[in-house]
Amino acid sequence: MTSPRQQFSVSEQSPRGSMQLNTHSPYELKDLYQNIDLIDRKIAHSQTWETFASQDALDAHVRKLTTKRANLIKSALVLTNLGVECDPQYVPRSLSQTARPVADTASGEDAAVS
């Protein structure tokens, strides 16, 4: 008679050296991007509209949101490094700003030359 533990032993059944499947989907990356954008908006809102008892309370709140944002960005970078692709329209504005000034500068130079 075999015990339930012996019947469902995974280590004996799976071959060694098998490849792991990439179970990450573009929808995960899209959700991360949307959460990053939401936290960006929360930071902007708290700095402009919310009232706090002191400047230290505001700084603590912004620091907490910034830490959450940093963790989300790390997760998004891990997914992109694993090869997960997502539609560029979902990239948060704060992350896509590095590419915008180059395009704006180029179009500004064309307008100045014309």
CSV table of C-alpha atoms in Angstrom, one decimal:
chain,number,residue,atom,x,y,z
A,1,MET,CA,0.0,0.0,0.0
A,2,THR,CA,1.4,3.4,-1.0
A,3,SER,CA,0.9,6.6,1.0
A,4,PRO,CA,-0.7,9.6,-0.7
A,5,ARG,CA,2.7,11.4,-0.5
A,6,GLN,CA,4.4,8.7,-2.6
A,7,GLN,CA,1.6,8.7,-5.2
A,8,PHE,CA,2.0,12.4,-6.0
A,9,SER,CA,5.7,12.8,-5.8
A,10,VAL,CA,6.6,15.4,-8.5
A,11,SER,CA,10.3,15.1,-8.4
A,12,GLU,CA,10.3,11.5,-9.5
A,13,GLN,CA,8.0,12.1,-12.5
A,14,SER,CA,9.6,15.2,-14.0
A,15,PRO,CA,12.7,14.8,-16.1
A,16,ARG,CA,15.8,16.7,-15.0
A,17,GLY,CA,16.9,19.6,-17.2
A,18,SER,CA,13.5,20.3,-18.7
A,19,MET,CA,13.0,23.9,-19.9
A,20,GLN,CA,10.7,26.2,-18.0
A,21,LEU,CA,7.9,27.7,-19.9
A,22,ASN,CA,7.5,31.4,-20.2
A,23,THR,CA,4.1,31.8,-18.5
A,24,HIS,CA,4.2,35.6,-18.5
A,25,SER,CA,1.8,37.4,-20.8
A,26,PRO,CA,1.6,40.8,-22.4
A,27,TYR,CA,-1.5,41.4,-20.2
A,28,GLU,CA,0.7,41.2,-17.1
A,29,LEU,CA,3.0,43.9,-18.5
A,30,LYS,CA,0.0,46.0,-19.5
A,31,ASP,CA,-1.4,45.8,-16.0
A,32,LEU,CA,2.0,46.8,-14.5
A,33,TYR,CA,2.2,49.8,-16.9
A,34,GLN,CA,-1.3,50.9,-15.9
A,35,ASN,CA,-0.5,50.6,-12.2
A,36,ILE,CA,2.7,52.7,-12.8
A,37,ASP,CA,0.7,55.3,-14.5
A,38,LEU,CA,-1.9,55.3,-11.7
A,39,ILE,CA,0.8,55.8,-9.1
A,40,ASP,CA,2.3,58.6,-11.1
A,41,ARG,CA,-1.1,60.3,-11.1
A,42,LYS,CA,-1.5,59.7,-7.3
A,43,ILE,CA,1.9,61.3,-6.7
A,44,ALA,CA,1.0,64.3,-8.8
A,45,HIS,CA,-2.4,64.6,-7.1
A,46,SER,CA,-1.0,64.4,-3.6
A,47,GLN,CA,1.6,67.1,-4.3
A,48,THR,CA,-0.8,69.5,-5.8
A,49,TRP,CA,-4.3,69.0,-4.2
A,50,GLU,CA,-4.1,67.0,-1.0
A,51,THR,CA,-3.5,68.7,2.3
A,52,PHE,CA,-1.3,67.2,4.9
A,53,ALA,CA,-0.6,68.1,8.5
A,54,SER,CA,3.0,68.8,7.8
A,55,GLN,CA,5.6,68.7,5.1
A,56,ASP,CA,7.0,65.6,6.7
A,57,ALA,CA,3.6,63.8,6.3
A,58,LEU,CA,3.6,64.8,2.6
A,59,ASP,CA,7.1,63.6,2.1
A,60,ALA,CA,6.3,60.3,3.8
A,61,HIS,CA,3.3,59.8,1.6
A,62,VAL,CA,5.2,60.6,-1.6
A,63,ARG,CA,8.1,58.3,-0.5
A,64,LYS,CA,5.7,55.4,0.1
A,65,LEU,CA,4.1,55.9,-3.4
A,66,THR,CA,7.6,56.3,-5.0
A,67,THR,CA,8.7,53.0,-3.4
A,68,LYS,CA,5.6,51.2,-4.8
A,69,ARG,CA,6.3,52.7,-8.2
A,70,ALA,CA,9.9,51.6,-8.1
A,71,ASN,CA,8.9,48.0,-7.3
A,72,LEU,CA,6.4,48.1,-10.2
A,73,ILE,CA,9.1,49.4,-12.6
A,74,LYS,CA,11.5,46.6,-11.5
A,75,SER,CA,8.8,44.0,-12.2
A,76,ALA,CA,8.0,45.6,-15.6
A,77,LEU,CA,11.7,45.6,-16.5
A,78,VAL,CA,12.0,41.9,-15.6
A,79,LEU,CA,9.1,41.1,-17.9
A,80,THR,CA,10.5,43.1,-20.8
A,81,ASN,CA,13.9,41.4,-20.3
A,82,LEU,CA,12.2,38.0,-20.4
A,83,GLY,CA,11.0,39.0,-23.9
A,84,VAL,CA,7.4,39.9,-23.0
A,85,GLU,CA,6.1,42.5,-25.5
A,86,CYS,CA,3.3,45.0,-25.0
A,87,ASP,CA,1.7,47.6,-27.2
A,88,PRO,CA,3.7,50.9,-26.9
A,89,GLN,CA,0.5,52.8,-26.3
A,90,TYR,CA,0.3,51.3,-22.8
A,91,VAL,CA,3.7,52.5,-21.7
A,92,PRO,CA,3.2,55.1,-19.0
A,93,ARG,CA,3.9,58.7,-19.8
A,94,SER,CA,6.6,58.9,-17.2
A,95,LEU,CA,8.5,56.0,-18.8
A,96,SER,CA,8.1,57.2,-22.4
A,97,GLN,CA,9.2,60.8,-21.7
A,98,THR,CA,12.8,59.8,-22.5
A,99,ALA,CA,11.9,59.3,-26.1
A,100,ARG,CA,9.6,62.3,-26.5
A,101,PRO,CA,12.1,65.2,-26.2
A,102,VAL,CA,14.2,63.8,-29.0
A,103,ALA,CA,11.2,63.8,-31.3
A,104,ASP,CA,10.0,67.2,-30.1
A,105,THR,CA,13.5,68.7,-30.6
A,106,ALA,CA,13.7,67.3,-34.1
A,107,SER,CA,10.3,68.7,-35.0
A,108,GLY,CA,11.2,72.0,-33.4
A,109,GLU,CA,14.4,72.3,-35.5
A,110,ASP,CA,12.4,71.5,-38.7
A,111,ALA,CA,9.9,74.3,-37.8
A,112,ALA,CA,12.8,76.7,-37.1
A,113,VAL,CA,14.5,75.9,-40.4
A,114,SER,CA,11.3,76.2,-42.5
